Amino acid sequence: MLDDVGLQAALERHSEDLNRTQAAKVTLSVTGELANRLPRAIETACYRIVQEATTNSLRHGRATEISIAMSMAPQVLTLVVKDNGAGFDPQVEVDRRGTLKRVGLWSIRQRVGLLGGSVSLESERGAGTTLSVSLPISHQDEVHGEDSSTHS
């Protein structure tokens, strides 16, 4: 579906599906617009990050409310997933080598790092979790099978 309809529509569908199947209220807000589709790697990463973050919120945090905010600008895309779940102590989630114990969070950091972005995680036991991701958007990247730098 992501390939056919794009990131925003896929996130809308994901939110609708969660509202229908989970005991949580999920909201999506989108600000800003791009004239064209984002590079495939950006769209895929963002969708997978939201999937992982909402799964964590529901499964581990037992959240009853999740907000997903996506803000698009010409040079950067920002995603914020915030929940009212159980939260956790982020310092406890790092082992002695400094590696995240939670595979999902590690996966998010890897995806974002490969795209030159940044991740911020705020959480506290009993106070929910906020995951913020910022990704640079390069229009020279592949856009759904085409190299946009070859077009005039």
PDB file of C-alpha atoms in Angstrom:
ATOM      1  CA  MET A   1       0.000   0.000   0.000  1.00  0.00           C
ATOM      2  CA  LEU A   2       2.841   2.399   0.826  1.00  0.00           C
ATOM      3  CA  ASP A   3       4.187   2.140  -2.721  1.00  0.00           C
ATOM      4  CA  ASP A   4       0.765   2.754  -4.241  1.00  0.00           C
ATOM      5  CA  VAL A   5      -0.590   5.621  -2.142  1.00  0.00           C
ATOM      6  CA  GLY A   6       2.345   7.221  -0.348  1.00  0.00           C
ATOM      7  CA  LEU A   7       3.348   7.813   3.240  1.00  0.00           C
ATOM      8  CA  GLN A   8       0.513  10.031   4.443  1.00  0.00           C
ATOM      9  CA  ALA A   9      -2.255   7.768   3.161  1.00  0.00           C
ATOM     10  CA  ALA A  10      -0.478   4.679   4.521  1.00  0.00           C
ATOM     11  CA  LEU A  11      -0.167   6.291   7.970  1.00  0.00           C
ATOM     12  CA  GLU A  12      -3.841   7.278   7.862  1.00  0.00           C
ATOM     13  CA  ARG A  13      -4.752   3.664   7.122  1.00  0.00           C
ATOM     14  CA  HIS A  14      -2.440   2.395   9.884  1.00  0.00           C
ATOM     15  CA  SER A  15      -4.075   4.767  12.399  1.00  0.00           C
ATOM     16  CA  GLU A  16      -7.571   3.734  11.295  1.00  0.00           C
ATOM     17  CA  ASP A  17      -6.651   0.053  11.600  1.00  0.00           C
ATOM     18  CA  LEU A  18      -5.307   0.572  15.144  1.00  0.00           C
ATOM     19  CA  ASN A  19      -8.433   2.496  16.159  1.00  0.00           C
ATOM     20  CA  ARG A  20     -10.579  -0.335  14.866  1.00  0.00           C
ATOM     21  CA  THR A  21      -8.602  -3.235  16.360  1.00  0.00           C
ATOM     22  CA  GLN A  22      -6.992  -1.916  19.561  1.00  0.00           C
ATOM     23  CA  ALA A  23      -8.304  -0.530  22.846  1.00  0.00           C
ATOM     24  CA  ALA A  24      -6.550   2.766  22.202  1.00  0.00           C
ATOM     25  CA  LYS A  25      -7.347   6.063  20.535  1.00  0.00           C
ATOM     26  CA  VAL A  26      -4.806   6.817  17.808  1.00  0.00           C
ATOM     27  CA  THR A  27      -4.662  10.229  16.165  1.00  0.00           C
ATOM     28  CA  LEU A  28      -2.607  11.376  13.197  1.00  0.00           C
ATOM     29  CA  SER A  29      -1.819  14.969  12.344  1.00  0.00           C
ATOM     30  CA  VAL A  30       0.126  16.086   9.292  1.00  0.00           C
ATOM     31  CA  THR A  31       1.458  19.566   8.688  1.00  0.00           C
ATOM     32  CA  GLY A  32       3.193  20.842   5.597  1.00  0.00           C
ATOM     33  CA  GLU A  33       3.160  19.266   2.171  1.00  0.00           C
ATOM     34  CA  LEU A  34       5.617  18.185  -0.445  1.00  0.00           C
ATOM     35  CA  ALA A  35       4.855  18.642  -4.107  1.00  0.00           C
ATOM     36  CA  ASN A  36       6.051  15.116  -4.913  1.00  0.00           C
ATOM     37  CA  ARG A  37       6.441  11.755  -3.252  1.00  0.00           C
ATOM     38  CA  LEU A  38       9.343  11.327  -0.878  1.00  0.00           C
ATOM     39  CA  PRO A  39      12.280   9.081  -1.710  1.00  0.00           C
ATOM     40  CA  ARG A  40      11.334   5.437  -1.243  1.00  0.00           C
ATOM     41  CA  ALA A  41      13.872   4.899   1.554  1.00  0.00           C
ATOM     42  CA  ILE A  42      12.409   7.814   3.554  1.00  0.00           C
ATOM     43  CA  GLU A  43       8.803   6.679   3.109  1.00  0.00           C
ATOM     44  CA  THR A  44       9.616   3.084   4.047  1.00  0.00           C
ATOM     45  CA  ALA A  45      11.670   4.093   7.086  1.00  0.00           C
ATOM     46  CA  CYS A  46       8.980   6.471   8.372  1.00  0.00           C
ATOM     47  CA  TYR A  47       6.224   3.923   7.983  1.00  0.00           C
ATOM     48  CA  ARG A  48       8.238   1.183   9.714  1.00  0.00           C
ATOM     49  CA  ILE A  49       9.230   3.568  12.523  1.00  0.00           C
ATOM     50  CA  VAL A  50       5.588   4.456  13.178  1.00  0.00           C
ATOM     51  CA  GLN A  51       4.632   0.775  13.097  1.00  0.00           C
ATOM     52  CA  GLU A  52       7.351  -0.092  15.614  1.00  0.00           C
ATOM     53  CA  ALA A  53       6.611   2.870  17.885  1.00  0.00           C
ATOM     54  CA  THR A  54       2.857   2.214  17.996  1.00  0.00           C
ATOM     55  CA  THR A  55       3.426  -1.503  18.597  1.00  0.00           C
ATOM     56  CA  ASN A  56       5.750  -0.656  21.497  1.00  0.00           C
ATOM     57  CA  SER A  57       3.215   1.822  22.887  1.00  0.00           C
ATOM     58  CA  LEU A  58       0.449  -0.764  22.844  1.00  0.00           C
ATOM     59  CA  ARG A  59       2.384  -3.896  23.788  1.00  0.00           C
ATOM     60  CA  HIS A  60       4.893  -2.613  26.336  1.00  0.00           C
ATOM     61  CA  GLY A  61       3.378   0.681  27.432  1.00  0.00           C
ATOM     62  CA  ARG A  62      -0.261  -0.429  27.410  1.00  0.00           C
ATOM     63  CA  ALA A  63      -1.134   3.034  26.085  1.00  0.00           C
ATOM     64  CA  THR A  64      -4.753   4.090  25.674  1.00  0.00           C
ATOM     65  CA  GLU A  65      -3.894   7.182  23.637  1.00  0.00           C
ATOM     66  CA  ILE A  66      -1.260   7.544  20.930  1.00  0.00           C
ATOM     67  CA  SER A  67      -0.649  10.626  18.828  1.00  0.00           C
ATOM     68  CA  ILE A  68       1.350  10.538  15.622  1.00  0.00           C
ATOM     69  CA  ALA A  69       2.491  13.868  14.225  1.00  0.00           C
ATOM     70  CA  MET A  70       4.253  14.225  10.900  1.00  0.00           C
ATOM     71  CA  SER A  71       5.631  17.547   9.776  1.00  0.00           C
ATOM     72  CA  MET A  72       7.014  17.950   6.277  1.00  0.00           C
ATOM     73  CA  ALA A  73       9.215  20.750   5.047  1.00  0.00           C
ATOM     74  CA  PRO A  74      11.333  21.032   1.895  1.00  0.00           C
ATOM     75  CA  GLN A  75      14.501  19.787   3.626  1.00  0.00           C
ATOM     76  CA  VAL A  76      13.354  17.766   6.661  1.00  0.00           C
ATOM     77  CA  LEU A  77      10.612  15.412   7.781  1.00  0.00           C
ATOM     78  CA  THR A  78       9.808  15.166  11.469  1.00  0.00           C
ATOM     79  CA  LEU A  79       7.840  12.358  13.116  1.00  0.00           C
ATOM     80  CA  VAL A  80       6.682  12.428  16.724  1.00  0.00           C
ATOM     81  CA  VAL A  81       4.914   9.455  18.320  1.00  0.00           C
ATOM     82  CA  LYS A  82       3.659  10.196  21.821  1.00  0.00           C
ATOM     83  CA  ASP A  83       1.705   7.933  24.150  1.00  0.00           C
ATOM     84  CA  ASN A  84       0.173   7.958  27.617  1.00  0.00           C
ATOM     85  CA  GLY A  85       1.498   4.496  28.437  1.00  0.00           C
ATOM     86  CA  ALA A  86       3.482   3.104  31.330  1.00  0.00           C
ATOM     87  CA  GLY A  87       6.748   4.648  30.157  1.00  0.00           C
ATOM     88  CA  PHE A  88      10.158   3.373  31.159  1.00  0.00           C
ATOM     89  CA  ASP A  89      13.546   4.594  32.297  1.00  0.00           C
ATOM     90  CA  PRO A  90      15.592   4.966  29.079  1.00  0.00           C
ATOM     91  CA  GLN A  91      18.860   4.600  31.035  1.00  0.00           C
ATOM     92  CA  VAL A  92      17.841   1.151  32.264  1.00  0.00           C
ATOM     93  CA  GLU A  93      17.288   0.114  28.649  1.00  0.00           C
ATOM     94  CA  VAL A  94      20.991   0.444  27.795  1.00  0.00           C
ATOM     95  CA  ASP A  95      23.361  -2.416  28.590  1.00  0.00           C
ATOM     96  CA  ARG A  96      26.961  -2.079  29.801  1.00  0.00           C
ATOM     97  CA  ARG A  97      28.241  -1.648  26.234  1.00  0.00           C
ATOM     98  CA  GLY A  98      25.820   1.237  25.612  1.00  0.00           C
ATOM     99  CA  THR A  99      23.625  -0.892  23.344  1.00  0.00           C
ATOM    100  CA  LEU A 100      19.850  -0.566  23.551  1.00  0.00           C
ATOM    101  CA  LYS A 101      18.302  -3.686  25.070  1.00  0.00           C
ATOM    102  CA  ARG A 102      15.036  -3.218  23.204  1.00  0.00           C
ATOM    103  CA  VAL A 103      15.369  -4.488  19.651  1.00  0.00           C
ATOM    104  CA  GLY A 104      12.593  -2.215  18.345  1.00  0.00           C
ATOM    105  CA  LEU A 105      14.276   0.948  19.601  1.00  0.00           C
ATOM    106  CA  TRP A 106      17.619  -0.262  18.282  1.00  0.00           C
ATOM    107  CA  SER A 107      15.994  -0.882  14.882  1.00  0.00           C
ATOM    108  CA  ILE A 108      14.519   2.633  14.828  1.00  0.00           C
ATOM    109  CA  ARG A 109      17.896   4.184  15.639  1.00  0.00           C
ATOM    110  CA  GLN A 110      19.551   2.102  12.900  1.00  0.00           C
ATOM    111  CA  ARG A 111      16.992   3.104  10.250  1.00  0.00           C
ATOM    112  CA  VAL A 112      17.269   6.772  11.139  1.00  0.00           C
ATOM    113  CA  GLY A 113      21.060   6.683  11.328  1.00  0.00           C
ATOM    114  CA  LEU A 114      21.358   5.129   7.872  1.00  0.00           C
ATOM    115  CA  LEU A 115      19.375   8.065   6.486  1.00  0.00           C
ATOM    116  CA  GLY A 116      21.443  10.716   8.294  1.00  0.00           C
ATOM    117  CA  GLY A 117      18.689  11.620  10.743  1.00  0.00           C
ATOM    118  CA  SER A 118      18.381  11.943  14.479  1.00  0.00           C
ATOM    119  CA  VAL A 119      16.276  10.297  17.191  1.00  0.00           C
ATOM    120  CA  SER A 120      15.178  11.651  20.537  1.00  0.00           C
ATOM    121  CA  LEU A 121      13.459   9.482  23.134  1.00  0.00           C
ATOM    122  CA  GLU A 122      11.814  10.846  26.253  1.00  0.00           C
ATOM    123  CA  SER A 123      10.159   8.537  28.723  1.00  0.00           C
ATOM    124  CA  GLU A 124       9.527   8.230  32.407  1.00  0.00           C
ATOM    125  CA  ARG A 125       7.887   5.447  34.342  1.00  0.00           C
ATOM    126  CA  GLY A 126       4.195   6.218  34.635  1.00  0.00           C
ATOM    127  CA  ALA A 127       4.394   9.241  32.332  1.00  0.00           C
ATOM    128  CA  GLY A 128       4.347   7.816  28.810  1.00  0.00           C
ATOM    129  CA  THR A 129       6.876   8.001  26.020  1.00  0.00           C
ATOM    130  CA  THR A 130       7.670  10.466  23.244  1.00  0.00           C
ATOM    131  CA  LEU A 131       9.739   9.383  20.257  1.00  0.00           C
ATOM    132  CA  SER A 132      10.909  12.164  17.929  1.00  0.00           C
ATOM    133  CA  VAL A 133      12.601  11.475  14.604  1.00  0.00           C
ATOM    134  CA  SER A 134      14.056  14.016  12.206  1.00  0.00           C
ATOM    135  CA  LEU A 135      15.099  12.947   8.705  1.00  0.00           C
ATOM    136  CA  PRO A 136      16.773  15.081   6.058  1.00  0.00           C
ATOM    137  CA  ILE A 137      15.040  14.970   2.676  1.00  0.00           C
ATOM    138  CA  SER A 138      17.363  14.949  -0.284  1.00  0.00           C
ATOM    139  CA  HIS A 139      15.642  15.341  -3.628  1.00  0.00           C
ATOM    140  CA  GLN A 140      18.693  13.806  -5.301  1.00  0.00           C
ATOM    141  CA  ASP A 141      17.756  10.420  -3.832  1.00  0.00           C
ATOM    142  CA  GLU A 142      15.837   7.740  -5.665  1.00  0.00           C
ATOM    143  CA  VAL A 143      12.127   8.571  -5.797  1.00  0.00           C
ATOM    144  CA  HIS A 144      10.153   5.366  -6.344  1.00  0.00           C
ATOM    145  CA  GLY A 145      12.396   3.781  -8.928  1.00  0.00           C
ATOM    146  CA  GLU A 146      13.550   6.966 -10.621  1.00  0.00           C
ATOM    147  CA  ASP A 147      16.675   8.975 -10.036  1.00  0.00           C
ATOM    148  CA  SER A 148      15.271  12.477  -9.661  1.00  0.00           C
ATOM    149  CA  SER A 149      18.635  14.031 -10.521  1.00  0.00           C
ATOM    150  CA  THR A 150      18.245  12.856 -14.134  1.00  0.00           C
ATOM    151  CA  HIS A 151      15.059  14.860 -14.666  1.00  0.00           C
ATOM    152  CA  SER A 152      15.088  18.473 -15.798  1.00  0.00           C
TER     153      SER A 152
END
